[in-house]
PDB file of C-alpha atoms in Angstrom:
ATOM      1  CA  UNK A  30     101.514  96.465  95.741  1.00 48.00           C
ATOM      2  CA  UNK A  31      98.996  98.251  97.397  1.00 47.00           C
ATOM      3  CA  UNK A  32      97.283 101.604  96.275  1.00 49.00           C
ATOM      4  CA  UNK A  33      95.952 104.295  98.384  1.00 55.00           C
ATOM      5  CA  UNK A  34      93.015 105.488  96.948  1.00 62.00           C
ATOM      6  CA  UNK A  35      92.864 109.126  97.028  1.00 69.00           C
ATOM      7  CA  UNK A  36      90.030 111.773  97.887  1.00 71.00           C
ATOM      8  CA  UNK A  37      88.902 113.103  95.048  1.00 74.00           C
ATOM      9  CA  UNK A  38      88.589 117.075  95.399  1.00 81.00           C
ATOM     10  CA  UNK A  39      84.902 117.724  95.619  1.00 85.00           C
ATOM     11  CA  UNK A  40      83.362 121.211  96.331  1.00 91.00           C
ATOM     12  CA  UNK A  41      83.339 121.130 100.509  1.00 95.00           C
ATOM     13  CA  UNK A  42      79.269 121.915 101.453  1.00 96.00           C
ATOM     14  CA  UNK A  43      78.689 125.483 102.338  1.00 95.00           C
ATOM     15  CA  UNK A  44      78.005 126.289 105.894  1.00 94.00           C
ATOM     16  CA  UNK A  45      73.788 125.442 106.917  1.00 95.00           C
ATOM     17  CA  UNK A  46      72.831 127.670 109.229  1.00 92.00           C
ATOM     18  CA  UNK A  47      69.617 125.771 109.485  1.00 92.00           C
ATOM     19  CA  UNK A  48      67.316 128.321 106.818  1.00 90.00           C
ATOM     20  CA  UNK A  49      64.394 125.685 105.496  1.00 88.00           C
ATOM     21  CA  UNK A  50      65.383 127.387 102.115  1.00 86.00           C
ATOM     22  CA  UNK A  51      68.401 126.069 102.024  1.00 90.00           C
ATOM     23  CA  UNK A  52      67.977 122.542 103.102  1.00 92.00           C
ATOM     24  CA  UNK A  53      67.971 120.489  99.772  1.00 91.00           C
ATOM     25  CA  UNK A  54      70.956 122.302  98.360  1.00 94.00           C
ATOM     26  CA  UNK A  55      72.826 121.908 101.650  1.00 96.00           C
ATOM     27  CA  UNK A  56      72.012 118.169 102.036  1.00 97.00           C
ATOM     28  CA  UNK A  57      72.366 117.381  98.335  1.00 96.00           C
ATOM     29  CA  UNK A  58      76.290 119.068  98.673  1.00 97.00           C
ATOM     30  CA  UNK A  59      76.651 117.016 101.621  1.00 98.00           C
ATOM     31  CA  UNK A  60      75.493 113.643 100.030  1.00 98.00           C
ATOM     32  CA  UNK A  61      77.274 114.388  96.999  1.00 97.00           C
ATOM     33  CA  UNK A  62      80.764 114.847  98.590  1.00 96.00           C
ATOM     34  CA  UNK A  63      80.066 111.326 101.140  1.00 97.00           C
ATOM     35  CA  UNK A  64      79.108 109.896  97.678  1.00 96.00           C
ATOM     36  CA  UNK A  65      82.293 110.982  96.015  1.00 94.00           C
ATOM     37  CA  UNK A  66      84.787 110.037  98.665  1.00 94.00           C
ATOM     38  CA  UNK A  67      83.133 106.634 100.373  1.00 94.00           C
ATOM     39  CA  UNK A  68      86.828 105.521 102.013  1.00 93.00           C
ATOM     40  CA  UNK A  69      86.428 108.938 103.858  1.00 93.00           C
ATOM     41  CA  UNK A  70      83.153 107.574 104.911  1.00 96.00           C
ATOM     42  CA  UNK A  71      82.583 103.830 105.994  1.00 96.00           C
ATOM     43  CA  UNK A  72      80.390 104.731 108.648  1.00 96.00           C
ATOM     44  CA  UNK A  73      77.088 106.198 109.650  1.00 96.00           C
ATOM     45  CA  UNK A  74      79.052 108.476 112.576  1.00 96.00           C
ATOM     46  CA  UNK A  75      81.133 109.836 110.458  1.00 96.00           C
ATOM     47  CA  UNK A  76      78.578 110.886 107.875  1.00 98.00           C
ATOM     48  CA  UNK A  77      76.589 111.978 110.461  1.00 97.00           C
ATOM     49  CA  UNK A  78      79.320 113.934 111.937  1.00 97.00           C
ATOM     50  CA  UNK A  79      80.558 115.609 108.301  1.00 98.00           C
ATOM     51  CA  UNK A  80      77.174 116.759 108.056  1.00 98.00           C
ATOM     52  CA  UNK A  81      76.566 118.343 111.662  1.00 97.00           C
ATOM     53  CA  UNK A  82      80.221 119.686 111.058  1.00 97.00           C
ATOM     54  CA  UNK A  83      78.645 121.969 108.350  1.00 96.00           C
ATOM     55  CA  UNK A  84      76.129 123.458 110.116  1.00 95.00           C
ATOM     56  CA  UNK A  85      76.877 126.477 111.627  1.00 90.00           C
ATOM     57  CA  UNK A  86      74.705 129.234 114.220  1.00 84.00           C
ATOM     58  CA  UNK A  87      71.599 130.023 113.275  1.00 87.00           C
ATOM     59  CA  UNK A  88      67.685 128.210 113.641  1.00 85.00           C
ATOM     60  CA  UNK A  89      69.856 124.526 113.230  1.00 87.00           C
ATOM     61  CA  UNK A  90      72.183 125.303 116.364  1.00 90.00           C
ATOM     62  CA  UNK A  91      69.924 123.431 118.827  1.00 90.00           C
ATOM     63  CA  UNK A  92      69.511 120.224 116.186  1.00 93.00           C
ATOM     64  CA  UNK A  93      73.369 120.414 115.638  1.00 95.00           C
ATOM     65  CA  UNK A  94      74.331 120.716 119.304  1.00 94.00           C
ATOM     66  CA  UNK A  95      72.083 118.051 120.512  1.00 94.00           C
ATOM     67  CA  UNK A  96      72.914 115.587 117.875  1.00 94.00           C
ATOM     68  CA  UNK A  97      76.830 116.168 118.112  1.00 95.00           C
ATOM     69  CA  UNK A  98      76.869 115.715 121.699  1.00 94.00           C
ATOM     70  CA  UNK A  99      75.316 112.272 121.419  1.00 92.00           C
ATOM     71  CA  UNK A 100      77.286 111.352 119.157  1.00 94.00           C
ATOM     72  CA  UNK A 101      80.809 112.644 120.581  1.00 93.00           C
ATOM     73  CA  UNK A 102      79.697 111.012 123.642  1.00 93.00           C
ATOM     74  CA  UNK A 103      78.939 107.372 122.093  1.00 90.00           C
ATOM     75  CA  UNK A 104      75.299 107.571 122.953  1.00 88.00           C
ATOM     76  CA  UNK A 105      74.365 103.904 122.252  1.00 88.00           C
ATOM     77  CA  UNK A 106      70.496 105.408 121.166  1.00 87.00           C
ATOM     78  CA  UNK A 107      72.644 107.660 118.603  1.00 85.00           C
ATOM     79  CA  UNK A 108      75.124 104.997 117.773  1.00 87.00           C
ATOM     80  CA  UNK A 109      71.570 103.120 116.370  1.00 92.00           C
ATOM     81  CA  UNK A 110      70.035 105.447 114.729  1.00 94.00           C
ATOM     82  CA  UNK A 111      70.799 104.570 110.532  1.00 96.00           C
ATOM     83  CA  UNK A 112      72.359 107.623 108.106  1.00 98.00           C
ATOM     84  CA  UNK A 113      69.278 106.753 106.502  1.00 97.00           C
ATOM     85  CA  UNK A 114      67.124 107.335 109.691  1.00 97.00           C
ATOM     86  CA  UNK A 115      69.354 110.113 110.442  1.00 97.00           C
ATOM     87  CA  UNK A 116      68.966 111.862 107.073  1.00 97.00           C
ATOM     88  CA  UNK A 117      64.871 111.857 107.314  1.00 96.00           C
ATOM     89  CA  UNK A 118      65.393 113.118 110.657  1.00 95.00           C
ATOM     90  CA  UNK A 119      67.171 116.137 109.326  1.00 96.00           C
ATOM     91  CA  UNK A 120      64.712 116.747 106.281  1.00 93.00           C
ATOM     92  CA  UNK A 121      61.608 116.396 108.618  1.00 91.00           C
ATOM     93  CA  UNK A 122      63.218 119.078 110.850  1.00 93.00           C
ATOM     94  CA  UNK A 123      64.370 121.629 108.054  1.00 92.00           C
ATOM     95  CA  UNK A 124      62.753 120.707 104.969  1.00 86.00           C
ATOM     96  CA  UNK A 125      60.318 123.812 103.806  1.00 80.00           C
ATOM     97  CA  UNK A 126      56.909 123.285 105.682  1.00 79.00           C
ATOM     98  CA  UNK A 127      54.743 123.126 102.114  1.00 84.00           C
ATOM     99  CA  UNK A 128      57.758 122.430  99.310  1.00 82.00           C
ATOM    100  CA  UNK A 129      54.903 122.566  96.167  1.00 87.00           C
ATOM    101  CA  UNK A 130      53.685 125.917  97.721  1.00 87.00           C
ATOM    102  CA  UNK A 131      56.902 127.351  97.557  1.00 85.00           C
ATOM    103  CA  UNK A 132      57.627 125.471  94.441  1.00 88.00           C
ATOM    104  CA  UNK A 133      54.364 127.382  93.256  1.00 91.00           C
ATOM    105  CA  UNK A 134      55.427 131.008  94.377  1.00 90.00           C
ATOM    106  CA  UNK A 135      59.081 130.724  92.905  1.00 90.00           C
ATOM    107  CA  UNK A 136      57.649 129.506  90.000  1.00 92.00           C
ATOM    108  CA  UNK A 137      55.274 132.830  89.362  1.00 93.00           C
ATOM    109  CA  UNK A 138      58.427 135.138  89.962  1.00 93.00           C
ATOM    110  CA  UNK A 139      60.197 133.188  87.405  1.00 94.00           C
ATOM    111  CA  UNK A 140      61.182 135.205  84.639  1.00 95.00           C
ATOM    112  CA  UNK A 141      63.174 134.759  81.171  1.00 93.00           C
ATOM    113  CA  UNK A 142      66.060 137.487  81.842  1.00 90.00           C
ATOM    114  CA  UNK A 143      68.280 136.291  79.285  1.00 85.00           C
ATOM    115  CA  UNK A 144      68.883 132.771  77.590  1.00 90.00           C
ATOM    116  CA  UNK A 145      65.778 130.968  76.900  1.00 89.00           C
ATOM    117  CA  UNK A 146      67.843 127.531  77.911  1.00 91.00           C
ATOM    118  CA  UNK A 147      68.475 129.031  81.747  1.00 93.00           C
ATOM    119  CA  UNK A 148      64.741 129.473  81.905  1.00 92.00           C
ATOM    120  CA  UNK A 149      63.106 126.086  80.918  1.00 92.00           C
ATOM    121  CA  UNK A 150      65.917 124.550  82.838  1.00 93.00           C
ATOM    122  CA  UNK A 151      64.388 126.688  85.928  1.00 94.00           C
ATOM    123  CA  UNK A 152      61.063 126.232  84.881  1.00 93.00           C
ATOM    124  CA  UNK A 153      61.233 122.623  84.229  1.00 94.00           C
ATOM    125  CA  UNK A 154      63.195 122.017  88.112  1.00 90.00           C
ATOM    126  CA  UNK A 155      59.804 124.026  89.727  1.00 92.00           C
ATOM    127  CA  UNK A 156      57.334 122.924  87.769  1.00 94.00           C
ATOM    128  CA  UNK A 157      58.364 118.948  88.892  1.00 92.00           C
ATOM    129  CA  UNK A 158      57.680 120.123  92.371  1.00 87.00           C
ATOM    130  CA  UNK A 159      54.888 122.289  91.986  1.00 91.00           C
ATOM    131  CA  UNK A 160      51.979 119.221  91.288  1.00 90.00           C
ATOM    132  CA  UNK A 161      50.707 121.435  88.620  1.00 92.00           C
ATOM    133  CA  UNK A 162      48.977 119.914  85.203  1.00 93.00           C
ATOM    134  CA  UNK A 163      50.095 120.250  82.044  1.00 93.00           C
ATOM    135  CA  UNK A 164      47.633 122.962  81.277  1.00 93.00           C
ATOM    136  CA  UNK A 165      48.222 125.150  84.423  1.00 92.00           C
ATOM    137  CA  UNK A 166      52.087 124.591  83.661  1.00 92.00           C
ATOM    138  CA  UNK A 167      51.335 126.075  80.003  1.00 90.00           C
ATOM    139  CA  UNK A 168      50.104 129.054  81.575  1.00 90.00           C
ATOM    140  CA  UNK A 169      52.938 129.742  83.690  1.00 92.00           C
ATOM    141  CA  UNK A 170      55.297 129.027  81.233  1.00 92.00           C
ATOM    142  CA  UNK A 171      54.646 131.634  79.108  1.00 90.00           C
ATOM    143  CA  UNK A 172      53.364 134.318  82.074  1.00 90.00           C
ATOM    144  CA  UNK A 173      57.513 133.382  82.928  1.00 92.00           C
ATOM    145  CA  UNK A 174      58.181 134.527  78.873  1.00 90.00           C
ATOM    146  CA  UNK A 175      58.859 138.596  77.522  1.00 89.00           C
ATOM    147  CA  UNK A 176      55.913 139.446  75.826  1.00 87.00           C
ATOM    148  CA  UNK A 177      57.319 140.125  72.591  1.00 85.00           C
ATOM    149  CA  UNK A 178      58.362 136.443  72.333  1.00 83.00           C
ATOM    150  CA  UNK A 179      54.439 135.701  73.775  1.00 79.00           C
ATOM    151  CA  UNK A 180      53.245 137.941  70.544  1.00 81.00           C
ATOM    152  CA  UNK A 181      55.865 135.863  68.236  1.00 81.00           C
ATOM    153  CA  UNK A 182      54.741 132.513  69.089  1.00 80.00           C
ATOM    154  CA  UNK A 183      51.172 133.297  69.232  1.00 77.00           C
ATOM    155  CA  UNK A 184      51.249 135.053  66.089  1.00 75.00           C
TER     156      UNK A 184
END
């Protein structure tokens, strides 16, 4: 007896509009829904394809367009070109231009608003990309902290 495997109901990406900003959280919704449901996806065109699918208007239009139409048109080049090849393609042309500078600069708006877990959890996600020390990460830290908790600790 055979068994059809079914598609397990992932969160669909959001729509890209091709924002640098948004780049890693569209692409890791995109690889994270291929990873969930590989029957869906047993090639590189139609990975490719799901992902182009979510991109929609803005800066990423040209990309989009130019890659679809190879690819609808079974453009041997584009028929070569690897989802792994295909996926640095992407990130080189929408990835943010200096990801540890803008790692940095989130990182000094970053205050604790509420629960201290939400903040390290923040904190602990920027600092990774920032290339910061241990020392400089200190600092920020507790810039990031209310200063009556500051006076607590330090007292």
């Amino acid at each position: 007896m055979v068994t059809a495997e079914k598609e397990i109901k992932a969160t669909l990406p959001r729509a890209f509009d091709g924002s640098r900003k948004d780049m890693k959280k569209f692409l890791r919704e995109v690889l994270l829904y291929i990873a969930l449901n590989p029957k869906a996806f047993t090639t590189d065109r139609s990975k490719k394809l799901f992902l182009l699918s979510y991109m929609m208007d803005g800066p990423g239009e040209f990309w989009k367009n130019d890659k679809t139409d190879l690819l609808l048109a079974f453009d041997p080049e584009a028929e070569k070109v690897s989802w792994a090849d295909f996926i640095e393609d992407f990130k080189t042309s929408f990835e943010p231009l200096d990801t540890a500078l803008e790692a940095q600069l989130k990182l000094r708006d970053l205050k604790m608003k509420e629960r201290a877990d939400e903040y390290t959890y923040q904190f602990s996600y920027l600092a990774k990309q920032t290339g910061y020390n241990d020392a400089v990460q200190i600092v920020a830290f507790k810039r990031g902290l209310p200063k009556s908790l500051v006076l607590k600790i330090m007292t």
